[in-house]
Amino acid sequence: MDSMYETLMSLPLFAGTSHQKLSDIIGKYRFHFLKYAPGERIVSEGDACTHLKCIIGGYVGVTISNDSKRLRVSQTLEAPDVISPDFFFGKTTHYPATATALTDTGIVQIDKGDYMNIITSDPIFLFNYLNLLSMNAQLSVKGVLALTSGSLEKRICYWIIALTQNNGKNITLECRHKDMYTVFGVQRQSLISALDNLKNLGAIEYDSKEIRVADRRLLMTILTKED
């Protein structure tokens, strides 16, 4: 039981709380503990975000794609983490990606109404959620500036970061170079040169069909570095 509490307390949305406070919340609100076998679907793209889904054990593969399926971004999330927490409230409250268990996986699921009561019951919980939203909003500002005036390397970094979560690992972007030329409005040689620069920095590996991210944190460093 203590290890379960420790796992929950390590989730970004419950960071900083006490064992007693968390115990009181679990006793008062509905925490549903679910288990998924490898290959089982946890959420599908477009599902309504009616519950907060926290990974408390195992690994989850998350994939997002465009309507034509010509662009696919895959990542691995591991416990402790939360699946798409920034889509829980707001105008768009549907999961942007499909999440599938890669191993035996434990999920704790919290109803939206209960979670609203939780975050208003203690400033720590409210601060944690607002901090998460603020970090994503600030990243968007940096990213938009990079898209309009930054180097092509920064634009590629933002593209990948915007489609993945902070703790995402094993990130792969599947997209033909021809489609990437169109997205960024550049010639083939400019794209290849930018990808080579990112590769030489140790941030990515790539071929004609996909980009494999070696270090997402390095992409963040490149994006936020002053020119």
XYZ file of C-alpha atoms in Angstrom:
227
model
C 0.000 0.000 0.000
C 2.820 2.417 0.867
C 4.442 1.875 -2.530
C 1.117 2.672 -4.228
C 0.869 5.932 -2.291
C 4.446 6.781 -3.172
C 3.694 6.191 -6.858
C 0.635 8.433 -6.738
C 2.583 11.117 -4.872
C 5.224 11.051 -7.619
C 2.657 11.913 -10.289
C 3.098 15.544 -11.434
C -0.486 16.406 -10.497
C -0.075 15.158 -6.898
C 3.489 16.305 -6.274
C 4.098 17.969 -2.930
C 1.166 16.445 -1.074
C 1.436 14.451 2.144
C 0.732 10.764 2.642
C -2.149 11.645 4.982
C -3.702 14.160 2.586
C -3.584 11.694 -0.283
C -5.059 8.978 1.931
C -7.953 11.295 2.822
C -8.582 12.076 -0.862
C -8.554 8.413 -1.905
C -11.042 7.684 0.875
C -13.332 10.521 -0.206
C -13.221 10.355 -4.003
C -13.466 7.551 -6.551
C -10.030 6.299 -7.608
C -10.504 3.413 -10.046
C -7.474 1.124 -10.335
C -7.380 -0.624 -13.717
C -5.030 -3.187 -15.256
C -4.222 -3.598 -18.951
C -2.397 -6.437 -20.669
C 0.180 -5.764 -23.415
C -1.590 -4.668 -26.597
C -4.799 -3.558 -24.877
C -6.227 -0.193 -25.898
C -6.452 2.340 -23.050
C -7.904 5.253 -24.998
C -8.595 5.896 -28.677
C -8.016 9.145 -30.539
C -11.197 11.206 -30.287
C -12.455 9.638 -27.047
C -13.957 12.163 -24.638
C -11.720 13.054 -21.673
C -14.237 12.178 -18.991
C -11.598 10.761 -16.632
C -8.028 11.617 -15.747
C -5.893 8.579 -16.615
C -2.655 8.276 -14.628
C -0.044 5.627 -15.402
C 1.066 4.034 -12.121
C 2.803 0.970 -13.526
C 4.238 -0.221 -16.826
C 4.692 1.430 -20.210
C 2.148 2.984 -22.565
C 2.593 3.654 -26.271
C 0.924 6.852 -27.469
C 0.425 7.613 -31.166
C -0.972 10.745 -32.787
C -1.576 11.158 -36.524
C -3.147 13.521 -39.016
C -6.327 12.700 -40.935
C -4.475 11.258 -43.923
C -2.235 9.141 -41.647
C 0.781 10.426 -43.602
C 2.151 11.921 -40.380
C 2.416 9.768 -37.272
C 4.188 10.592 -34.023
C 4.743 7.805 -31.513
C 6.135 7.980 -27.988
C 6.397 5.854 -24.872
C 5.148 7.031 -21.487
C 6.153 5.222 -18.331
C 4.885 5.375 -14.778
C 4.412 7.758 -13.133
C 2.804 9.946 -15.791
C -0.568 11.168 -17.055
C -2.063 10.608 -20.499
C -2.765 13.953 -22.247
C -3.545 15.956 -19.066
C -3.803 19.277 -20.944
C -6.880 18.035 -22.854
C -8.872 17.412 -19.677
C -10.383 20.900 -19.651
C -10.872 23.608 -22.265
C -12.601 23.821 -25.624
C -11.200 20.525 -26.926
C -11.757 17.774 -24.366
C -11.071 14.742 -26.521
C -7.916 12.651 -26.517
C -5.666 13.682 -29.423
C -3.935 10.301 -29.547
C -4.405 6.566 -29.134
C -2.809 4.984 -26.065
C -2.026 1.267 -25.852
C -0.418 -0.780 -23.079
C 3.045 -1.972 -24.097
C 3.529 -4.070 -20.954
C 1.323 -5.090 -18.046
C 0.134 -1.616 -17.129
C -1.613 -0.075 -14.140
C -3.867 2.961 -14.572
C -5.641 4.957 -11.899
C -8.693 6.695 -13.324
C -10.330 9.734 -11.698
C -13.677 11.191 -12.741
C -13.536 14.784 -14.024
C -16.008 16.015 -11.436
C -14.058 14.397 -8.618
C -10.792 15.811 -9.934
C -12.293 19.308 -10.016
C -13.210 18.898 -6.351
C -9.710 17.614 -5.573
C -7.861 20.534 -7.182
C -10.106 23.060 -5.443
C -9.682 21.351 -2.077
C -5.984 22.158 -1.740
C -3.818 24.901 -3.323
C -1.033 22.365 -3.970
C -3.169 20.367 -6.403
C -4.429 23.495 -8.125
C -0.897 24.856 -8.433
C 0.346 21.578 -9.932
C -2.285 21.624 -12.663
C -1.886 25.340 -13.403
C 1.877 24.892 -13.535
C 1.497 22.118 -16.118
C -0.786 24.272 -18.268
C 1.518 27.276 -17.932
C 4.584 25.319 -19.056
C 2.759 24.150 -22.165
C 1.500 27.654 -22.931
C 4.980 29.147 -22.574
C 6.372 26.466 -24.861
C 3.771 27.425 -27.463
C 5.005 31.027 -27.434
C 8.599 29.905 -28.011
C 7.448 27.524 -30.696
C 5.376 30.050 -32.634
C 8.299 32.462 -32.641
C 10.544 29.671 -33.911
C 8.080 28.824 -36.670
C 7.972 32.409 -37.895
C 11.568 33.529 -37.594
C 13.715 30.777 -36.099
C 16.087 28.390 -37.781
C 14.733 25.324 -39.534
C 16.323 23.227 -36.784
C 14.228 25.048 -34.172
C 11.089 24.667 -36.261
C 11.647 20.919 -36.491
C 12.290 20.770 -32.723
C 9.044 22.579 -31.968
C 7.085 20.359 -34.332
C 8.243 17.249 -32.457
C 7.946 18.740 -28.961
C 4.444 20.096 -29.580
C 3.232 16.599 -30.505
C 4.781 14.773 -27.542
C 4.649 14.923 -23.761
C 7.349 16.221 -21.469
C 8.498 12.767 -20.335
C 7.940 11.010 -23.647
C 10.619 8.504 -24.700
C 11.309 6.412 -27.809
C 9.834 9.225 -29.899
C 9.447 8.491 -33.607
C 8.025 10.807 -36.243
C 6.935 9.006 -39.401
C 6.681 11.406 -42.327
C 8.054 11.389 -45.856
C 10.606 14.064 -46.628
C 8.412 15.259 -49.487
C 5.633 16.074 -47.032
C 8.074 17.809 -44.695
C 9.244 20.090 -47.520
C 5.631 21.240 -47.848
C 5.077 21.705 -44.124
C 8.147 23.892 -43.662
C 8.101 25.518 -47.090
C 11.749 24.685 -47.845
C 13.772 22.917 -50.495
C 14.995 19.352 -50.038
C 18.617 20.318 -49.416
C 17.648 22.797 -46.679
C 15.669 20.110 -44.867
C 18.453 17.526 -45.153
C 20.996 20.065 -43.908
C 18.848 20.881 -40.843
C 18.286 17.195 -40.074
C 22.023 16.555 -40.403
C 22.747 19.397 -37.978
C 20.327 17.949 -35.421
C 21.855 14.514 -35.932
C 25.367 15.861 -35.401
C 24.193 17.472 -32.151
C 23.043 14.060 -30.958
C 19.350 14.997 -30.896
C 17.977 12.718 -33.634
C 18.597 9.915 -36.080
C 16.689 9.835 -39.352
C 16.124 8.165 -42.694
C 13.860 8.862 -45.657
C 10.711 7.786 -43.797
C 11.122 8.712 -40.145
C 12.877 10.776 -37.506
C 13.897 9.039 -34.278
C 14.480 11.298 -31.294
C 17.522 10.402 -29.217
C 17.012 13.083 -26.561
C 13.821 15.170 -26.247
C 15.425 17.377 -23.596
C 18.122 18.311 -26.087
C 15.415 19.360 -28.545
C 14.035 21.639 -25.812
C 17.492 23.105 -25.237
C 17.915 23.802 -28.958
C 14.455 25.373 -29.178
C 14.938 27.725 -26.244
C 18.550 28.687 -27.017
C 19.015 32.279 -28.073
C 20.152 32.706 -31.667
